[in-house]
Coordinates of C-alpha atoms in Angstrom, one line a residue:
Chain A
M8 CA 78.3 44.8 -25.6
I9 CA 81.0 42.0 -25.7
R10 CA 80.5 38.3 -26.0
I11 CA 82.6 35.7 -24.4
K12 CA 82.6 32.1 -25.5
A13 CA 81.7 29.5 -22.6
R14 CA 80.9 25.7 -22.1
S15 CA 77.6 25.0 -21.3
V16 CA 76.8 22.9 -18.3
T17 CA 72.9 23.1 -18.7
A18 CA 70.5 24.5 -21.2
G19 CA 68.6 27.9 -21.7
V20 CA 68.9 31.2 -22.1
V21 CA 68.7 34.1 -19.2
E22 CA 69.7 37.6 -18.8
G23 CA 69.7 40.1 -15.6
E24 CA 71.9 41.6 -13.1
A25 CA 75.1 40.3 -12.3
I26 CA 76.4 39.5 -8.7
V27 CA 80.1 38.6 -8.5
S28 CA 82.0 36.8 -5.7
Q29 CA 85.6 36.1 -6.0
M30 CA 85.5 33.2 -3.3
P31 CA 83.8 29.8 -3.7
I32 CA 80.4 29.2 -2.4
S33 CA 78.7 26.2 -0.3
F34 CA 75.0 26.2 -0.5
T35 CA 74.8 24.0 2.7
G36 CA 75.1 26.6 5.5
G37 CA 76.5 29.1 3.1
M38 CA 73.0 30.3 1.7
D39 CA 69.7 30.8 3.2
P40 CA 67.2 29.0 1.4
D41 CA 64.3 31.5 3.0
T42 CA 65.9 34.7 1.6
G43 CA 69.0 33.7 -0.8
T44 CA 71.2 35.8 1.4
I45 CA 75.0 34.5 1.4
R46 CA 75.2 33.9 5.2
E47 CA 79.0 32.3 5.5
P48 CA 81.0 34.4 8.2
S49 CA 83.8 36.7 6.2
H50 CA 82.5 35.8 2.7
D51 CA 82.6 38.6 0.3
L52 CA 78.9 38.2 -0.3
E53 CA 78.0 37.9 3.2
G54 CA 74.6 39.5 4.0
R55 CA 73.9 40.0 0.1
S56 CA 71.0 38.2 -1.7
V57 CA 71.7 36.2 -4.9
A58 CA 68.0 35.6 -5.5
G59 CA 66.8 36.5 -9.0
K60 CA 70.5 37.7 -10.1
I61 CA 73.2 36.1 -12.5
L62 CA 75.5 34.6 -9.8
V63 CA 79.1 34.9 -10.8
F64 CA 81.9 33.0 -8.6
P65 CA 84.9 31.0 -9.1
T66 CA 83.4 27.3 -8.0
G67 CA 81.3 25.4 -5.7
K68 CA 82.4 24.0 -2.3
G69 CA 81.1 22.2 0.7
S70 CA 78.7 19.5 1.6
T71 CA 77.1 17.6 -1.1
T72 CA 73.7 18.3 0.4
G73 CA 74.1 21.5 -1.2
S74 CA 71.9 20.7 -4.1
W75 CA 68.8 20.0 -1.7
Q76 CA 69.3 23.5 -0.2
F77 CA 69.6 25.0 -3.6
Y78 CA 66.5 23.4 -4.7
A79 CA 64.7 24.5 -1.8
A80 CA 66.0 28.2 -2.5
F81 CA 64.7 27.7 -5.9
K82 CA 61.1 26.7 -5.0
R83 CA 60.9 29.4 -2.5
G84 CA 62.0 31.9 -5.3
N85 CA 65.2 32.8 -3.7
A86 CA 67.8 31.2 -6.0
P87 CA 70.0 33.0 -8.5
K88 CA 68.5 32.7 -12.2
G89 CA 71.6 31.9 -14.0
I90 CA 75.3 30.8 -12.8
I91 CA 78.6 31.8 -14.3
N92 CA 81.5 29.6 -12.8
V93 CA 85.2 29.8 -13.6
K94 CA 85.2 25.8 -13.2
A95 CA 82.1 24.0 -12.4
E96 CA 81.9 21.5 -9.5
G97 CA 79.6 18.7 -8.8
V98 CA 77.2 20.2 -6.3
V99 CA 76.5 23.3 -8.3
A100 CA 76.2 21.6 -11.7
V101 CA 73.5 19.3 -10.1
S102 CA 71.8 22.4 -8.2
A103 CA 71.5 23.8 -11.9
I104 CA 70.2 20.8 -13.8
I105 CA 67.6 20.0 -11.1
T106 CA 66.2 23.6 -11.3
D107 CA 66.8 24.3 -15.1
T108 CA 68.9 27.0 -14.2
P109 CA 71.2 28.2 -17.1
M110 CA 74.7 27.6 -16.3
V111 CA 78.1 28.0 -18.0
H112 CA 81.8 27.7 -17.2
E113 CA 85.4 27.7 -18.6
L114 CA 84.9 31.2 -20.3
E115 CA 87.3 32.2 -22.9
N116 CA 88.3 35.2 -20.4
D117 CA 88.3 35.5 -16.8
P118 CA 84.5 36.0 -15.7
L119 CA 85.7 37.3 -12.1
E120 CA 87.6 40.1 -13.9
L121 CA 85.3 41.2 -16.6
I122 CA 82.1 41.1 -15.0
K123 CA 81.3 43.5 -12.1
T124 CA 78.3 43.4 -9.6
G125 CA 75.5 45.3 -10.9
D126 CA 76.5 44.4 -14.7
F127 CA 73.7 43.5 -17.0
V128 CA 74.6 39.9 -18.4
K129 CA 73.0 37.3 -20.5
I130 CA 73.9 33.8 -20.6
N131 CA 72.9 31.7 -23.7
A132 CA 73.8 28.2 -22.5
D133 CA 72.3 26.8 -25.7
E134 CA 74.8 28.2 -27.9
G135 CA 77.6 28.5 -25.2
F136 CA 78.3 32.1 -24.5
V137 CA 78.0 35.1 -22.4
E138 CA 77.2 38.7 -23.2
I139 CA 77.8 41.8 -21.0
E140 CA 76.1 45.1 -21.6
G141 CA 77.9 48.3 -21.8
K142 CA 81.2 46.9 -22.3
S143 CA 83.4 46.9 -25.5
D144 CA 85.6 44.2 -27.0
N145 CA 88.9 45.9 -26.0
E146 CA 87.8 45.2 -22.3
K147 CA 88.5 41.7 -22.8
G148 CA 92.3 42.1 -22.2
Chain B
M130 CA 81.4 12.7 -23.2
E131 CA 80.8 9.6 -25.0
L132 CA 77.6 8.0 -24.5
S133 CA 76.2 4.6 -25.5
K134 CA 73.2 4.1 -27.5
K135 CA 71.2 3.2 -24.5
Q136 CA 72.5 6.0 -22.7
Q137 CA 71.9 8.4 -25.5
E138 CA 68.3 7.3 -25.5
M139 CA 67.8 7.7 -21.8
L140 CA 69.0 11.4 -22.3
E141 CA 66.5 11.8 -25.3
G142 CA 63.7 10.5 -23.0
K143 CA 63.1 7.3 -24.6
H144 CA 63.3 5.2 -21.5
G145 CA 60.9 7.5 -19.4
R146 CA 61.1 11.0 -17.8
G147 CA 62.8 9.8 -14.6
A148 CA 65.6 8.2 -16.6
R149 CA 65.9 11.3 -18.7
K150 CA 66.3 13.6 -15.7
A151 CA 68.6 11.0 -14.3
M152 CA 71.0 11.0 -17.2
E153 CA 70.7 14.7 -17.5
I154 CA 72.0 15.1 -13.9
L155 CA 74.9 12.5 -14.7
V156 CA 76.0 14.3 -17.9
A157 CA 76.2 17.8 -16.3
Y158 CA 78.2 16.2 -13.2
G159 CA 80.6 14.4 -15.5
E160 CA 81.1 17.4 -17.6
C161 CA 82.6 19.2 -14.4
Y162 CA 85.1 16.7 -14.2
N163 CA 86.0 16.0 -17.7
A164 CA 84.7 12.3 -17.6
E165 CA 85.1 10.5 -20.7
R166 CA 82.5 7.9 -20.3
M167 CA 79.9 6.3 -17.9
I168 CA 80.9 3.2 -16.2
P169 CA 78.4 0.3 -14.7
I170 CA 77.9 0.7 -10.7
T171 CA 77.1 -2.3 -8.6
S172 CA 75.7 -0.5 -5.4
V173 CA 74.1 2.7 -4.4
H174 CA 73.5 4.4 -0.7
I175 CA 71.3 7.6 -0.4
A176 CA 71.4 9.9 2.4
G177 CA 69.3 12.8 3.0
N178 CA 66.9 12.8 5.8
Y179 CA 64.0 15.3 6.3
P180 CA 66.1 17.9 7.9
V181 CA 68.3 17.7 4.7
L182 CA 65.5 17.2 2.1
M183 CA 62.9 19.9 3.5
D184 CA 59.4 19.9 2.0
E185 CA 60.8 20.9 -1.6
G186 CA 63.0 17.7 -1.6
I187 CA 60.4 15.4 -0.9
E188 CA 58.3 16.9 -3.5
W189 CA 61.3 16.5 -5.9
L190 CA 61.4 13.0 -5.3
E191 CA 57.8 12.6 -5.7
D192 CA 58.3 14.2 -9.2
L193 CA 61.0 11.8 -10.0
A194 CA 59.0 8.7 -9.0
Q195 CA 56.0 9.9 -11.3
G196 CA 55.5 7.6 -14.1
G197 CA 57.3 4.5 -12.5
T198 CA 60.7 5.4 -12.2
K199 CA 62.6 2.9 -10.6
V200 CA 66.2 2.1 -9.4
S201 CA 67.9 -0.5 -11.4
V202 CA 70.8 -1.5 -8.8
Y203 CA 70.6 -2.3 -5.0
T204 CA 70.0 0.9 -3.3
T205 CA 70.1 1.5 0.4
K206 CA 68.8 4.5 2.5
N207 CA 70.5 6.3 5.5
P208 CA 68.8 6.9 8.9
E209 CA 65.6 9.0 9.2
M210 CA 64.2 10.8 12.2
F211 CA 62.3 8.2 14.2
D212 CA 61.6 4.6 14.7
F213 CA 57.8 4.1 13.6
D214 CA 57.3 1.6 16.2
D215 CA 58.2 4.0 19.0
W216 CA 56.8 7.4 17.6
E217 CA 54.4 7.7 20.7
E218 CA 56.7 7.0 23.3
L219 CA 59.5 9.3 21.7
K220 CA 56.7 12.2 21.1
V221 CA 57.3 12.8 17.6
P222 CA 55.0 15.4 16.2
E223 CA 52.4 14.8 13.8
M224 CA 54.1 16.9 11.1
Y225 CA 57.3 15.1 11.2
Q226 CA 55.3 11.6 11.2
D227 CA 53.5 12.8 7.8
R228 CA 56.8 13.8 6.5
Q229 CA 58.5 10.6 7.0
R230 CA 55.4 8.6 5.9
R231 CA 55.7 10.6 2.6
I232 CA 59.5 9.8 2.4
D233 CA 58.9 6.1 3.0
A234 CA 56.3 6.0 0.4
V235 CA 58.3 7.6 -2.3
L236 CA 61.4 5.6 -1.7
R237 CA 59.4 2.5 -1.8
S238 CA 57.8 3.4 -5.0
L239 CA 61.7 4.2 -6.5
G240 CA 62.4 0.6 -5.2
V241 CA 64.8 2.0 -2.6
T242 CA 65.4 -0.7 0.2
L243 CA 64.4 1.2 3.4
T244 CA 67.1 0.1 5.3
Y245 CA 67.3 3.7 7.2
S246 CA 70.8 2.7 8.1
C247 CA 74.3 3.9 7.9
H248 CA 75.8 0.8 8.5
H249 CA 74.1 -0.9 5.6
Y250 CA 77.9 -2.2 4.5
L251 CA 77.5 -4.6 7.7
L252 CA 74.1 -5.7 6.7
G253 CA 73.6 -6.5 2.9
N254 CA 74.8 -3.8 1.0
V255 CA 78.5 -5.1 0.5
P256 CA 80.3 -4.1 -2.5
R257 CA 83.4 -6.3 -3.5
F258 CA 87.0 -5.0 -3.9
G259 CA 87.3 -2.8 -7.2
D260 CA 83.6 -2.6 -7.6
H261 CA 82.2 0.9 -8.8
I262 CA 79.6 2.4 -6.3
A263 CA 77.7 5.7 -5.6
W264 CA 77.5 6.0 -2.0
A265 CA 76.1 9.6 -0.6
S266 CA 77.1 9.6 2.8
S267 CA 80.7 10.9 3.2
G268 CA 81.4 8.6 6.3
S269 CA 80.6 5.2 4.5
Q270 CA 82.1 6.6 1.4
V271 CA 85.3 6.8 2.8
Y272 CA 84.7 3.4 4.4
A273 CA 83.9 1.8 1.3
N274 CA 87.3 3.1 -0.5
S275 CA 89.7 2.4 2.3
V276 CA 88.3 -0.7 4.1
I277 CA 86.7 -2.5 1.2
G278 CA 88.7 -1.3 -1.8
A279 CA 85.3 -0.6 -3.6
R280 CA 85.4 3.1 -5.7
S281 CA 83.1 5.9 -4.8
N282 CA 83.5 9.6 -5.1
R283 CA 81.9 12.0 -2.8
D284 CA 78.6 12.0 -4.7
G285 CA 75.5 13.9 -3.5
D286 CA 71.9 12.2 -3.4
H287 CA 71.0 13.5 -6.7
V288 CA 74.0 12.0 -8.4
A289 CA 73.7 8.7 -6.4
L290 CA 69.8 8.5 -7.3
A291 CA 70.6 9.1 -10.9
A292 CA 73.2 6.5 -10.9
A293 CA 70.8 4.0 -9.3
I294 CA 68.1 4.9 -11.8
T295 CA 70.6 4.4 -14.7
G296 CA 73.0 2.1 -13.5
V297 CA 75.8 4.1 -14.5
I298 CA 78.0 7.0 -13.1
P299 CA 80.7 9.3 -15.1
E300 CA 84.2 7.8 -14.6
W301 CA 86.4 10.2 -12.7
G302 CA 88.3 10.7 -9.4
M303 CA 88.2 7.7 -7.3
H304 CA 86.8 5.6 -10.1
L305 CA 90.3 5.9 -11.8
T306 CA 93.5 4.2 -10.3
E307 CA 95.7 7.0 -11.0
N308 CA 93.7 9.5 -8.8
R309 CA 93.9 6.6 -5.9
R310 CA 97.5 7.1 -5.0
G311 CA 98.6 8.3 -1.5
Q312 CA 99.7 11.9 -1.1
V313 CA 100.5 12.6 2.9
V314 CA 102.3 10.1 5.0
V315 CA 100.5 10.0 8.5
E316 CA 102.9 8.9 11.4
T317 CA 101.5 7.7 14.5
E318 CA 104.8 6.2 16.2
R319 CA 104.9 8.9 18.8
L320 CA 101.3 7.9 20.2
N321 CA 100.9 5.1 22.7
L322 CA 98.2 3.4 20.9
E323 CA 97.9 0.6 23.0
G324 CA 95.9 2.5 25.7
F325 CA 94.1 4.5 23.1
T326 CA 89.9 4.5 23.2
T327 CA 87.9 4.8 20.3
A328 CA 87.5 8.5 20.9
D329 CA 91.1 8.7 21.1
Y330 CA 91.1 7.2 17.6
Q331 CA 88.5 9.7 16.5
A332 CA 90.7 12.7 17.9
I333 CA 93.6 11.6 15.5
G334 CA 91.2 11.5 12.6
W335 CA 90.2 14.7 13.6
R336 CA 93.6 16.4 13.6
V337 CA 94.8 14.6 10.4
G338 CA 91.7 15.8 8.3
K339 CA 92.4 19.4 9.4
I340 CA 95.8 19.3 7.9
V341 CA 95.5 17.0 4.9
G342 CA 92.3 18.8 3.3
D343 CA 91.4 16.8 0.3
K344 CA 94.5 15.0 0.2
I345 CA 94.8 11.4 0.5
P346 CA 96.6 10.5 3.6
V347 CA 98.5 7.3 4.0
F348 CA 98.5 5.8 7.9
V349 CA 102.0 3.9 8.2
N350 CA 101.9 2.8 11.8
L351 CA 98.5 1.5 12.7
P352 CA 98.8 -2.3 13.7
A353 CA 97.0 -4.7 11.0
D354 CA 94.9 -6.0 13.7
S355 CA 93.2 -2.7 14.7
A356 CA 89.6 -3.2 15.8
I357 CA 87.2 -2.2 13.1
Q358 CA 85.6 0.5 15.6
N359 CA 89.1 2.2 15.9
I360 CA 89.4 2.2 12.1
K361 CA 85.8 3.9 11.5
G362 CA 86.8 6.3 14.3
I363 CA 89.7 7.9 12.1
L364 CA 87.9 7.3 8.9
Y365 CA 84.4 8.8 9.9
T366 CA 85.9 11.8 11.7
L367 CA 88.6 12.6 9.0
T368 CA 85.6 13.4 6.4
V369 CA 84.2 15.9 9.1
T370 CA 87.3 18.3 9.2
G371 CA 88.6 17.3 5.9
A372 CA 87.2 16.4 2.3
V373 CA 88.8 13.1 2.1
G374 CA 87.3 10.3 0.4
L375 CA 90.1 7.8 0.4
V376 CA 92.6 6.9 3.5
H377 CA 95.1 4.3 3.1
L378 CA 95.8 2.4 6.1
V379 CA 99.0 0.6 5.2
G380 CA 98.6 -3.2 5.8
I381 CA 94.7 -2.7 6.4
T382 CA 93.4 -1.0 3.0
P383 CA 93.3 -3.5 0.3
E384 CA 95.1 -1.4 -2.1
A385 CA 97.7 -0.5 0.4
P386 CA 99.6 -4.0 1.8
T387 CA 102.8 -1.9 1.6
L388 CA 103.8 1.7 1.8
E389 CA 104.9 1.4 -1.8
A390 CA 101.7 0.0 -3.2
A391 CA 99.7 2.9 -1.4
F392 CA 101.9 5.2 -3.6
G393 CA 101.2 3.5 -6.8
G394 CA 104.4 1.6 -7.1
T395 CA 107.0 4.5 -6.4
V396 CA 107.3 6.4 -3.0
R397 CA 108.1 9.9 -4.2
P398 CA 109.2 12.8 -1.8
L399 CA 106.0 13.5 -0.1
D400 CA 104.4 15.5 2.8
R401 CA 104.9 14.0 6.1
I402 CA 102.9 14.7 9.1
S403 CA 103.3 13.1 12.9
V404 CA 100.3 13.1 15.4
E405 CA 101.5 13.9 18.6
Q406 CA 99.9 13.7 22.3
K407 CA 99.2 17.4 22.3
D408 CA 97.3 17.2 18.9
I409 CA 95.2 14.7 20.7
D410 CA 94.4 16.8 23.7
Q411 CA 93.7 19.8 21.6
A412 CA 91.3 17.8 19.3
Y413 CA 89.3 17.1 22.4
G414 CA 88.9 20.6 23.3
E415 CA 87.8 21.3 19.8
I416 CA 85.2 18.5 19.3
S417 CA 83.2 19.6 22.8
F418 CA 81.0 22.5 22.3
T419 CA 79.7 23.2 25.6
S420 CA 81.0 23.8 29.1
E421 CA 77.8 22.8 31.2
D422 CA 78.3 20.0 33.6
K423 CA 74.4 18.7 33.8
V424 CA 73.7 16.7 30.8
D425 CA 70.3 16.1 29.4
M426 CA 70.9 13.3 27.1
V427 CA 73.6 10.7 26.4
I428 CA 73.3 9.4 23.0
F429 CA 75.2 6.4 21.2
G430 CA 75.1 5.5 17.4
C431 CA 76.9 7.8 15.0
P432 CA 77.3 5.8 12.9
Q433 CA 74.5 3.6 14.1
C434 CA 75.7 1.0 17.0
S435 CA 76.8 -2.5 15.9
I436 CA 75.5 -5.5 17.9
Q437 CA 78.9 -5.6 19.5
E438 CA 79.0 -2.2 20.8
I439 CA 75.6 -2.5 22.2
Q440 CA 76.7 -5.5 24.0
E441 CA 79.8 -3.5 25.3
I442 CA 77.5 -0.9 26.6
A443 CA 75.2 -3.2 28.2
G444 CA 78.3 -4.7 30.0
M445 CA 79.4 -1.2 31.2
L446 CA 76.0 -0.5 32.6
E447 CA 75.3 -4.1 34.3
G448 CA 73.9 -3.5 37.9
K449 CA 73.6 0.2 37.3
S450 CA 70.9 2.6 36.1
V451 CA 70.6 6.0 34.1
H452 CA 70.0 9.0 36.2
P453 CA 66.2 10.1 36.3
E454 CA 67.0 13.5 34.6
T455 CA 69.2 12.2 32.0
Q456 CA 68.2 10.1 28.9
L457 CA 70.2 7.4 27.3
W458 CA 69.7 6.7 24.0
I459 CA 71.3 3.9 21.4
C460 CA 70.8 4.4 17.9
T461 CA 71.0 1.6 15.6
S462 CA 69.3 -0.3 12.5
A463 CA 66.2 -2.1 12.7
W464 CA 68.2 -5.4 12.2
V465 CA 70.3 -4.8 15.1
K466 CA 67.5 -3.8 17.3
T467 CA 65.8 -7.2 16.4
L468 CA 69.0 -9.0 17.2
C469 CA 69.1 -7.2 20.6
E470 CA 65.6 -8.2 21.4
R471 CA 66.7 -11.9 20.6
M472 CA 69.8 -11.6 22.8
G473 CA 67.5 -10.3 25.7
L474 CA 69.7 -7.1 25.4
L475 CA 66.6 -4.9 24.8
E476 CA 64.9 -6.0 28.0
A477 CA 68.3 -5.7 30.1
L478 CA 69.0 -2.1 28.6
K479 CA 65.4 -1.2 29.4
S480 CA 65.6 -2.2 33.0
C481 CA 68.8 0.1 33.3
G482 CA 66.7 3.0 31.8
V483 CA 68.2 2.7 28.2
R484 CA 66.1 3.3 25.1
V485 CA 67.4 1.4 21.8
V486 CA 66.0 3.3 18.9
A487 CA 66.1 1.9 15.3
D488 CA 66.0 3.8 11.9
V489 CA 67.8 6.8 13.3
G490 CA 71.4 8.1 13.5
A491 CA 72.7 10.0 16.6
A492 CA 74.1 12.9 14.4
D493 CA 71.2 14.5 13.0
G494 CA 67.3 13.2 12.4
P495 CA 66.0 13.1 16.0
H496 CA 67.6 16.5 17.3
L497 CA 64.9 18.3 15.4
Y498 CA 62.1 17.1 18.1
L499 CA 64.4 16.6 20.9
K500 CA 65.3 20.1 21.0
E501 CA 61.4 21.0 20.8
Q502 CA 61.3 18.7 24.0
G503 CA 64.0 20.6 26.0
V504 CA 67.0 18.5 25.4
R505 CA 69.9 21.1 25.1
V506 CA 73.1 19.5 26.4
I507 CA 74.3 16.1 25.1
A508 CA 77.1 13.8 25.7
I509 CA 78.2 11.6 22.7
N510 CA 81.0 9.2 21.8
S511 CA 81.3 10.5 18.2
A512 CA 83.2 13.3 17.1
R513 CA 81.1 13.5 13.9
G514 CA 77.9 13.7 15.9
S515 CA 79.2 16.3 18.4
Y516 CA 80.1 18.3 15.4
Y517 CA 76.8 18.0 13.3
A518 CA 74.5 18.0 16.4
H519 CA 76.2 21.3 17.2
N520 CA 76.3 22.9 13.9
L521 CA 73.1 21.7 12.3
F522 CA 70.9 21.9 15.2
G523 CA 72.6 24.2 18.0
M524 CA 72.9 21.4 20.7
D525 CA 75.5 22.0 23.5
T526 CA 77.7 19.0 23.1
W527 CA 80.3 17.0 25.1
F528 CA 82.4 14.3 23.3
G529 CA 84.2 11.6 25.0
S530 CA 84.7 7.8 25.2
S531 CA 81.8 5.4 25.7
R532 CA 82.8 4.7 29.2
E533 CA 82.8 8.5 30.0
C534 CA 79.5 8.9 28.3
I535 CA 78.0 5.8 30.3
Q536 CA 79.4 7.4 33.5
T537 CA 77.9 10.8 32.6
A538 CA 74.5 8.9 32.0
I539 CA 74.6 7.5 35.4
S540 CA 75.5 10.6 37.3
G541 CA 73.9 13.1 35.1
R542 CA 76.9 15.2 35.0
W543 CA 79.9 15.4 32.3
E544 CA 82.4 12.8 33.6
G545 CA 84.7 13.2 30.6
K546 CA 87.8 15.6 29.5
K547 CA 87.0 19.3 29.7

C-alpha cells in the first residue's frame, strides 16, 4: 500500500475501485445521469460506467450546468463515490461539494500514472491523502 | 483562502444552513483557482430552467431554501419553459406546469426576482463599469464583461446562487485586471461589413470562437457605431463555439478604447487571425442542421427579442400572414410583451398569425413540449438557438437572417442559405 499526499477540495473518507481516464470530463452531455455511463464520443471511458467508483481524471471541462447533471446522477445512485483530479476545476468541485463526495487534487505524484483502473483506492479528504492498495512505495517513481 | 470573520461564521453555520452550504460551495470553488480572498458582488443572474435542473435540481433548491435562506443581492432569473398566461393555448402538459410552479415557488422564497428573461441587463439588472458580478448564463456574462465592463467569470448556477446568498465571490479569473488583457487580434477588414446582417455577424462569432477557444479575442476593425444586435450577434455566438468570457471590441468595450489599452498598455507580438468571406459561408453550413425544406416553426428570441427587434419583425410582416402549416413565435420577456400590447404590436402580430410568448427563450425551454406536439423542423435567426435546439433537443434547425426567417414563415419553406 502506498500513500500520496493530496490537497482536499471537499471533506470525507471513501474507498473503492478506481476507474481512470486520461481525458477531461464534461458532466453535461458527457455523462448519462440515468446510468453513470460516459457517453462522449471518442472519450477513453466511452461506454463505461463511473457509478459507485473512485473516478480519477485530469480535470473538468464543458458547460457550467454540469453540476446539475452530476447532482441528478448522484440522486439516482449513478455518480462516482470519490473524485481524484490532477487539478480541480469549478464544475467538478461544485459537483463534489453539493453531493458531499470526497474529492482531492494536486497530488504529490501523478495519479494518472500511479492509479490503474481496477485498483482499490482510498481517499481521505479530511487529512489530505490517497492510498493505493497492492502497490509499494518504490512505484511512486 | 483568507476569510473575514463573517465569512468564517457563515462557513461554521452561524448564519443558517443555507449560508453554510453557500460558503462551502464558494470555498471549494475558490480553492480550484487559488483565490486568495472573497470580494463583494453587486448583481447575480441565474440560468437553469427545468430541462437543466430536472426534478433533482428542484429538490436541491427546495432544500437550500429550507430555514428561510435568502439572497442578499439583486438576483434575476433566465427564461423558463412557458408563459403562465398562455399555458392552455400552448398546450403545455400538466407535468411541466407542476414543475414550473415549484420552480416559481422556491425562487420566490429565496428572494430571486422572477424575471424569466435573458435580457435582464436591458431591464433593471444593470451593473456598472468595474462592478464584480456573478452571471450564470454564458451569453449575458460575455455581454457584461465586454459591453458594460463589469467583471464576471463563467460561474454556474450553484456558484452564482451561493454568491447571491453570501454577497461575495472568490477573487480569480475575470475579476482580476491582469487576466483581462487581450490575447488574439481579430481582423475583419476583408469583410464588407456594410452589407452584413445580424446573422452574418453571428457567423463571424461562430468562426472566431472555434479558433480562439478560451483566449481573449480583440476585434480591431468594428465600427464604434455598430448596432447593438450585431455586437450581441458576435458575443453570444462566440460562447457557443469557444469558452470565451471576455471579448475586446476596440472602440466599444470600455476597457479597450485603443488597441494598446486592450492589451493592458503594451502590444506584444500576438496571434492574429483574419476573418474572410469564405469563413462566413462555411459557418452557415455548420450552423444549420437539416436539409428539409418544409418548416414547422419559425422562432425568434435567442436571446429574447427587444422591443426594437419586434418592431422590425412586425414591419417585415406587414400586410402578409404566416403560412397555415407553419407557426411563428417571438420569445421575449414579460416586460417587452406588455410594451408590445401597449404599442398595439400584439394585436397587429396576432392578425398576421404570430404568437408573442413571454418568459421563454428560443433556444431551450419550449422545445420539450413542442417536440411532443410534433414540431421537428425549425427556422431560427440565432446561431446559438440553432445549436442548442439541435444538440439539446434533437430539433432539425435552419439558421438565417431575420428576413429569411420571415419569408420562410410566409411560404412555409426554407428561404435562406443552404
